[in-house]
Amino acid sequence: MDTLTHILKSVKQFQTELTNWYRQHHRRLPWRETANPYQIWVSEVMLQQTQVKTVLRYYDPFLAAFPHISHLAGADAQAVLKAWEGLGYYARARNLHRAAQIVCDQHDGSVPSDPDDFQKLPGVGDYIAAAVQSIAFNRPLAVVDGNVKRVLARLNQISAPVNHSSSYQHFKAIATQLLDQAQPGQFNQAMMELGATVCRPKKPECGNCPVQMFCKSFQKNTINEYPRRTPSKPIPEYHIAVGVVSHNNRLLITRRSNDGLLGGLWEFPGGKIRRQETAEAACIREIWEEVNLRVEIRSYITRIKHAYTHFKIVMDVFHCLYISGKVKLNGPVAYQWITTDEISKYPFPKANHKFFGRIRELFEERG
Ligand code: SF4
């Protein structure tokens, strides 16, 4: 921790420069205009893994749908996923929903101000606990997210890779030493804001940086060397075939189990194409395996490409006609036969949204 000595000698000045800058320059964001712990919690859950500009589209509508924690606790799980649709990382929504129910059952509907109680709730890890407890309750817990790690790495020329979980405690210890104990919420937000708006990943604006005088990378002209990262593995790409099965003017959709990626969301049945298998054959096989129906391909609808964080998909979508069988689920946990007008009632993954327009055109053309 010797790298930090140069800041710790004048840590008060560091905190003052940073928080003064924050007060003058921070972006006006709706979750910064409230002291309501529930609203702050919702914003922090949304902001995990998601950019501010995206969260801005979801935050107000979500709170309009669930203005109080008791509304969220009492809501149907599918309504919560629908409000979250497109934000991704749906485990966040499912955990927030379950946590709201526990808060209403066990804490009289008040977000726990005790960090230990709060951290026992589903989905509340180290980041959410520190962010919500410091901002809403002024608890002296240092936040460490990607922005904070980048700022710290540059300030102190830290070689520990920021994308490796083994480095987390190292960054946490440094952030804790710098934390302004008197106003931890504001200090944490200032560190994150500095990383988001000034000490950006590319081309940091060192000329406008309030803590430039403490920055070793700036002084040694090594900014481009920090933060360090371990090389990431190449992102795999999967080829998927999906069938829009129609029968009596209705389309078959299935719901994924709550566990795992896109848990609880609805989709059209399908799956990965095997080696040496055609997309058409994979579509027919997957529908048979997942829902026990015999279908035939009526037409090719479209090809969709979509990138998730850890992999990419290329999805070939077919219109399939029902031939025979009774739905028996193997994998999905529910199914519905719906009209095209009803598609918007259900939460679907973003990749599926990319071909909804084509489905509507197709079935409107065919009447
Ligand atoms: Fe980041 Fe530049 Fe400020 Fe250093 S001087 S903390 S590199 S913006």
Coordinates of C-alpha atoms and ligand atoms in Angstrom, one line a residue:
M1 CA 0.0 0.0 0.0
D2 CA 3.1 2.2 -0.1
T3 CA 2.0 3.6 -3.4
L4 CA -0.7 5.5 -1.6
T5 CA 1.5 7.5 0.7
H6 CA 1.6 10.6 -1.5
I7 CA -2.2 10.9 -1.2
L8 CA -2.6 9.9 2.4
K9 CA -0.2 12.7 3.5
S10 CA -2.8 15.1 2.4
V11 CA -5.9 13.0 2.2
K12 CA -8.2 15.8 3.5
Q13 CA -7.1 17.9 0.6
F14 CA -7.7 15.1 -1.8
Q15 CA -11.3 14.7 -0.4
T16 CA -11.9 18.4 -0.5
E17 CA -10.7 18.9 -4.1
L18 CA -12.8 15.9 -5.2
T19 CA -16.0 16.7 -3.4
N20 CA -15.9 20.5 -4.3
W21 CA -15.5 19.5 -7.9
Y22 CA -18.4 17.1 -7.6
R23 CA -20.7 19.7 -6.1
Q24 CA -20.1 22.0 -9.0
H25 CA -19.8 19.7 -12.0
H26 CA -21.9 16.5 -11.4
R27 CA -24.5 15.6 -13.9
R28 CA -28.1 16.2 -12.7
L29 CA -29.6 12.7 -12.6
P30 CA -33.0 11.8 -11.2
W31 CA -31.7 9.4 -8.5
R32 CA -29.4 12.2 -7.2
E33 CA -32.4 14.4 -6.5
T34 CA -33.9 12.0 -3.9
A35 CA -33.0 10.8 -0.4
N36 CA -35.5 8.0 -0.6
P37 CA -33.5 4.7 0.1
Y38 CA -35.8 2.6 -2.1
Q39 CA -35.4 4.9 -5.1
I40 CA -31.6 5.1 -4.6
W41 CA -31.5 1.3 -4.3
V42 CA -33.5 0.9 -7.6
S43 CA -31.1 3.2 -9.4
E44 CA -28.0 1.4 -8.1
V45 CA -29.3 -2.0 -9.1
M46 CA -30.1 -0.6 -12.6
L47 CA -26.7 1.1 -12.9
Q48 CA -24.8 -2.1 -12.2
Q49 CA -23.6 -3.3 -15.6
T50 CA -25.7 -0.7 -17.5
Q51 CA -24.9 2.8 -18.8
V52 CA -26.4 5.9 -17.4
K53 CA -28.1 6.8 -20.7
T54 CA -29.9 3.5 -20.8
V55 CA -30.9 3.6 -17.1
L56 CA -32.4 7.1 -17.7
R57 CA -35.0 5.5 -20.0
Y58 CA -36.0 2.9 -17.3
Y59 CA -35.7 4.6 -14.0
D60 CA -38.8 6.9 -14.0
P61 CA -41.1 4.4 -15.6
F62 CA -40.1 1.7 -13.2
L63 CA -40.8 4.0 -10.2
A64 CA -44.1 5.1 -11.8
A65 CA -45.1 1.4 -12.0
F66 CA -43.8 0.6 -8.5
P67 CA -43.7 3.9 -6.6
H68 CA -43.2 2.4 -3.1
I69 CA -41.4 -0.7 -2.1
S70 CA -44.7 -2.3 -1.1
H71 CA -45.9 -1.9 -4.7
L72 CA -42.8 -3.8 -5.9
A73 CA -43.2 -6.5 -3.3
G74 CA -46.9 -7.0 -4.2
A75 CA -46.3 -7.0 -8.0
D76 CA -46.5 -10.1 -10.2
A77 CA -43.0 -11.4 -11.1
Q78 CA -43.9 -11.1 -14.8
A79 CA -44.9 -7.4 -14.4
V80 CA -41.5 -6.7 -12.8
L81 CA -39.7 -8.4 -15.7
K82 CA -41.8 -6.5 -18.2
A83 CA -40.7 -3.2 -16.6
W84 CA -37.1 -4.4 -16.8
E85 CA -37.4 -5.7 -20.4
G86 CA -34.4 -4.6 -22.4
L87 CA -32.2 -3.6 -19.4
G88 CA -30.6 -7.1 -19.4
Y89 CA -29.2 -9.1 -16.5
Y90 CA -32.7 -10.1 -15.4
A91 CA -31.5 -11.7 -12.2
R92 CA -31.1 -8.2 -10.9
A93 CA -34.9 -7.6 -11.3
R94 CA -35.8 -11.0 -9.8
N95 CA -33.6 -10.4 -6.8
L96 CA -34.8 -6.9 -6.3
H97 CA -38.4 -8.2 -6.4
R98 CA -37.7 -10.9 -3.8
A99 CA -35.7 -8.4 -1.6
A100 CA -38.6 -6.0 -1.6
Q101 CA -40.9 -8.8 -0.4
I102 CA -38.5 -9.6 2.4
V103 CA -38.2 -5.9 3.4
C104 CA -42.0 -5.7 3.6
D105 CA -42.3 -9.0 5.5
Q106 CA -39.4 -8.5 7.9
H107 CA -38.6 -4.8 8.1
D108 CA -42.0 -3.1 8.0
G109 CA -41.3 -1.9 4.4
S110 CA -38.3 0.2 5.4
V111 CA -35.0 -0.5 3.6
P112 CA -32.6 -1.7 6.4
S113 CA -30.2 1.0 7.4
D114 CA -28.0 -1.6 9.1
P115 CA -25.4 -2.8 6.5
D116 CA -25.4 -6.3 7.8
D117 CA -29.2 -6.6 7.5
F118 CA -29.2 -5.0 4.1
Q119 CA -26.5 -7.3 2.8
K120 CA -28.5 -10.4 3.7
L121 CA -31.1 -9.4 1.0
P122 CA -31.0 -11.2 -2.4
G123 CA -28.8 -9.5 -4.9
V124 CA -27.2 -7.2 -2.4
G125 CA -23.4 -7.7 -2.9
D126 CA -20.6 -5.5 -1.9
Y127 CA -21.1 -2.8 -4.5
I128 CA -24.9 -2.4 -3.9
A129 CA -24.4 -2.5 -0.1
A130 CA -21.7 0.2 -0.1
A131 CA -23.5 2.4 -2.7
V132 CA -27.0 2.4 -1.1
Q133 CA -25.8 2.4 2.6
S134 CA -23.4 5.3 2.0
I135 CA -25.7 7.4 -0.2
A136 CA -29.0 6.8 1.6
F137 CA -27.7 6.4 5.2
N138 CA -24.3 8.0 5.2
R139 CA -22.6 4.7 6.3
P140 CA -18.8 4.9 5.7
L141 CA -18.5 2.1 3.1
A142 CA -16.3 2.7 0.1
V143 CA -17.7 1.9 -3.3
V144 CA -15.5 0.0 -5.8
D145 CA -16.9 -0.2 -9.4
G146 CA -15.1 -0.1 -12.8
N147 CA -14.9 3.7 -12.7
V148 CA -13.4 3.8 -9.2
K149 CA -10.9 1.1 -10.1
R150 CA -9.7 3.0 -13.1
V151 CA -9.2 6.2 -11.2
L152 CA -7.4 4.5 -8.4
A153 CA -5.2 2.5 -10.8
R154 CA -4.1 5.7 -12.5
L155 CA -3.7 7.8 -9.3
N156 CA -1.4 5.2 -7.8
Q157 CA 0.0 3.3 -10.8
I158 CA -1.6 0.1 -9.6
S159 CA -0.5 -2.9 -11.6
A160 CA -3.2 -5.3 -10.3
P161 CA -5.5 -6.1 -13.2
V162 CA -8.9 -4.4 -12.8
N163 CA -10.8 -7.2 -14.5
H164 CA -9.6 -9.9 -12.2
S165 CA -11.6 -10.7 -9.1
S166 CA -8.4 -11.3 -7.1
S167 CA -7.6 -7.6 -7.3
Y168 CA -10.9 -6.4 -5.8
Q169 CA -9.8 -6.5 -2.1
H170 CA -6.7 -4.5 -3.1
F171 CA -8.8 -1.7 -4.7
K172 CA -11.3 -1.9 -1.8
A173 CA -8.6 -1.3 0.8
I174 CA -7.3 1.7 -1.1
A175 CA -10.7 3.2 -1.6
T176 CA -11.5 2.7 2.1
Q177 CA -8.4 4.6 3.1
L178 CA -9.3 7.5 0.9
L179 CA -13.0 7.6 1.8
D180 CA -14.3 10.7 3.4
Q181 CA -15.9 9.3 6.6
A182 CA -17.9 12.5 7.2
Q183 CA -19.7 12.4 3.8
P184 CA -19.1 8.9 2.4
G185 CA -22.1 9.1 0.0
Q186 CA -21.0 12.2 -1.7
F187 CA -17.4 11.0 -1.8
N188 CA -18.3 7.7 -3.4
Q189 CA -20.5 9.5 -6.0
A190 CA -17.6 11.9 -6.7
M191 CA -15.2 9.1 -7.3
M192 CA -17.6 7.3 -9.7
E193 CA -18.5 10.6 -11.4
L194 CA -14.8 11.4 -11.9
G195 CA -14.2 8.1 -13.6
A196 CA -17.4 8.4 -15.7
T197 CA -16.8 11.9 -17.0
V198 CA -13.1 13.0 -16.6
C199 CA -10.9 10.0 -16.0
R200 CA -12.6 8.1 -18.8
P201 CA -11.2 4.9 -20.3
K202 CA -10.0 6.6 -23.4
K203 CA -8.6 10.2 -23.6
P204 CA -9.0 11.2 -19.9
E205 CA -9.4 15.0 -19.5
C206 CA -6.5 15.4 -17.1
G207 CA -6.6 19.2 -17.8
N208 CA -9.9 19.3 -16.0
C209 CA -9.2 16.8 -13.3
P210 CA -9.6 18.1 -9.7
V211 CA -7.1 15.5 -8.3
Q212 CA -4.4 15.9 -11.0
M213 CA -1.9 17.0 -8.4
F214 CA -2.2 13.6 -6.7
C215 CA -2.0 11.5 -9.9
K216 CA 1.2 9.5 -10.4
S217 CA 0.3 8.4 -13.9
F218 CA -0.2 12.0 -14.9
Q219 CA 3.1 13.1 -13.3
K220 CA 5.0 10.2 -14.9
N221 CA 3.2 10.3 -18.2
T222 CA 2.0 6.7 -17.9
I223 CA -1.7 7.2 -18.2
N224 CA -2.0 4.9 -21.2
E225 CA -0.5 2.1 -19.2
Y226 CA -3.3 2.1 -16.5
P227 CA -5.5 0.4 -15.7
R228 CA -4.0 -2.9 -16.4
R229 CA -6.1 -5.8 -17.6
T230 CA -5.6 -9.5 -18.1
P231 CA -6.3 -10.4 -21.7
S232 CA -9.9 -11.5 -22.1
K233 CA -10.8 -14.7 -23.9
P234 CA -12.3 -14.3 -27.4
I235 CA -16.1 -14.1 -27.3
P236 CA -17.7 -17.2 -28.7
E237 CA -20.5 -17.0 -31.3
Y238 CA -23.4 -19.4 -31.3
H239 CA -25.6 -20.1 -34.3
I240 CA -29.2 -20.6 -33.2
A241 CA -32.4 -21.6 -35.0
V242 CA -35.8 -20.4 -33.8
G243 CA -39.3 -21.3 -34.8
V244 CA -42.4 -19.1 -34.8
V245 CA -44.9 -21.9 -34.7
S246 CA -48.4 -20.9 -35.8
H247 CA -51.6 -22.8 -35.3
N248 CA -55.2 -21.5 -35.6
N249 CA -53.9 -17.9 -36.0
R250 CA -51.9 -18.1 -32.8
L251 CA -48.2 -18.3 -32.1
L252 CA -46.4 -20.5 -29.6
I253 CA -44.2 -18.9 -27.0
T254 CA -42.4 -20.5 -24.0
R255 CA -41.0 -19.2 -20.8
R256 CA -37.5 -19.8 -19.6
S257 CA -36.9 -21.1 -16.1
N258 CA -36.0 -18.5 -13.5
D259 CA -32.4 -19.7 -13.2
G260 CA -29.7 -18.6 -15.5
L261 CA -29.4 -16.2 -18.5
L262 CA -32.6 -14.4 -19.4
G263 CA -34.4 -16.3 -16.6
G264 CA -38.2 -15.9 -16.5
L265 CA -38.4 -14.3 -20.0
W266 CA -40.6 -15.5 -22.9
E267 CA -39.2 -16.5 -26.3
F268 CA -40.0 -18.5 -29.4
P269 CA -38.7 -22.1 -29.1
G270 CA -35.4 -23.0 -30.6
G271 CA -31.8 -23.7 -29.8
K272 CA -28.2 -24.2 -30.9
I273 CA -27.6 -25.7 -34.4
R274 CA -25.4 -28.8 -34.1
R275 CA -22.3 -29.3 -36.3
Q276 CA -23.3 -30.5 -39.8
E277 CA -27.0 -29.8 -39.1
T278 CA -29.0 -27.3 -41.2
A279 CA -30.7 -24.4 -39.5
E280 CA -34.1 -25.9 -40.7
A281 CA -33.4 -29.3 -39.2
A282 CA -32.2 -27.8 -36.0
C283 CA -35.4 -25.7 -35.7
I284 CA -37.6 -28.8 -36.2
R285 CA -35.5 -30.9 -33.8
E286 CA -35.4 -28.2 -31.1
I287 CA -39.2 -27.7 -31.2
W288 CA -39.7 -31.4 -30.9
E289 CA -37.3 -31.7 -28.0
E290 CA -38.5 -28.6 -26.1
V291 CA -42.2 -28.7 -26.6
N292 CA -43.0 -32.1 -28.1
L293 CA -44.6 -30.8 -31.3
R294 CA -44.1 -31.9 -34.9
V295 CA -43.8 -28.9 -37.2
E296 CA -42.8 -28.2 -40.7
I297 CA -40.9 -25.1 -42.0
R298 CA -43.3 -22.8 -43.9
S299 CA -40.8 -20.0 -44.7
Y300 CA -37.6 -18.3 -43.6
I301 CA -38.3 -15.0 -41.7
T302 CA -35.0 -13.4 -41.0
R303 CA -31.5 -13.5 -39.5
I304 CA -30.8 -11.6 -36.3
K305 CA -27.4 -10.9 -34.8
H306 CA -27.1 -10.0 -31.2
A307 CA -24.2 -9.5 -28.7
Y308 CA -24.4 -10.4 -25.1
T309 CA -21.6 -9.7 -22.7
H310 CA -20.0 -13.1 -22.8
F311 CA -21.1 -14.4 -26.2
K312 CA -22.7 -13.4 -29.5
I313 CA -25.6 -15.1 -31.3
V314 CA -26.6 -15.4 -34.9
M315 CA -30.2 -16.4 -35.0
D316 CA -32.1 -17.8 -38.0
V317 CA -35.8 -17.4 -37.5
F318 CA -38.4 -19.6 -39.4
H319 CA -42.1 -19.6 -39.6
C320 CA -43.3 -23.1 -38.8
L321 CA -46.6 -24.8 -39.2
Y322 CA -48.0 -27.0 -36.5
I323 CA -48.5 -30.6 -37.7
S324 CA -49.2 -32.7 -34.6
G325 CA -48.7 -33.3 -31.0
K326 CA -49.6 -31.9 -27.6
V327 CA -47.3 -29.5 -25.9
K328 CA -45.2 -31.2 -23.3
L329 CA -42.4 -29.0 -21.8
N330 CA -38.8 -30.1 -21.6
G331 CA -36.7 -27.1 -20.5
P332 CA -39.2 -24.2 -20.6
V333 CA -41.5 -23.9 -17.6
A334 CA -44.6 -22.4 -19.3
Y335 CA -46.1 -21.9 -22.7
Q336 CA -48.9 -19.8 -24.3
W337 CA -50.5 -19.6 -27.7
I338 CA -50.9 -15.9 -28.4
T339 CA -52.0 -13.5 -31.1
T340 CA -49.5 -11.1 -32.6
D341 CA -51.3 -8.3 -30.7
E342 CA -50.5 -10.0 -27.4
I343 CA -46.7 -10.1 -28.0
S344 CA -46.2 -6.8 -26.3
K345 CA -47.8 -8.1 -23.1
Y346 CA -44.9 -10.5 -22.4
P347 CA -41.3 -9.7 -21.4
F348 CA -39.0 -11.0 -24.2
P349 CA -35.2 -10.8 -24.6
K350 CA -33.9 -8.0 -26.7
A351 CA -32.8 -10.3 -29.5
N352 CA -36.4 -11.4 -30.0
H353 CA -37.6 -7.8 -30.3
K354 CA -35.4 -7.4 -33.4
F355 CA -37.8 -9.6 -35.4
F356 CA -41.2 -8.7 -33.9
G357 CA -41.7 -6.2 -36.8
R358 CA -41.2 -9.0 -39.3
I359 CA -43.6 -11.3 -37.5
R360 CA -46.3 -8.7 -37.5
E361 CA -45.8 -8.0 -41.2
L362 CA -45.9 -11.6 -42.0
F363 CA -49.1 -12.5 -40.2
E364 CA -50.8 -9.2 -41.2
E365 CA -50.0 -10.0 -44.8
R366 CA -51.4 -13.5 -44.5
G367 CA -54.4 -12.3 -42.5
Ligands
SF4_1 FE1 -7.3 10.4 -14.3 FE2 -5.9 12.2 -15.5 FE3 -7.1 12.8 -13.2 FE4 -5.0 11.1 -13.3 S1 -5.0 13.3 -13.8 S2 -6.9 10.8 -12.2 S3 -5.3 10.1 -15.3 S4 -8.1 12.3 -15.2

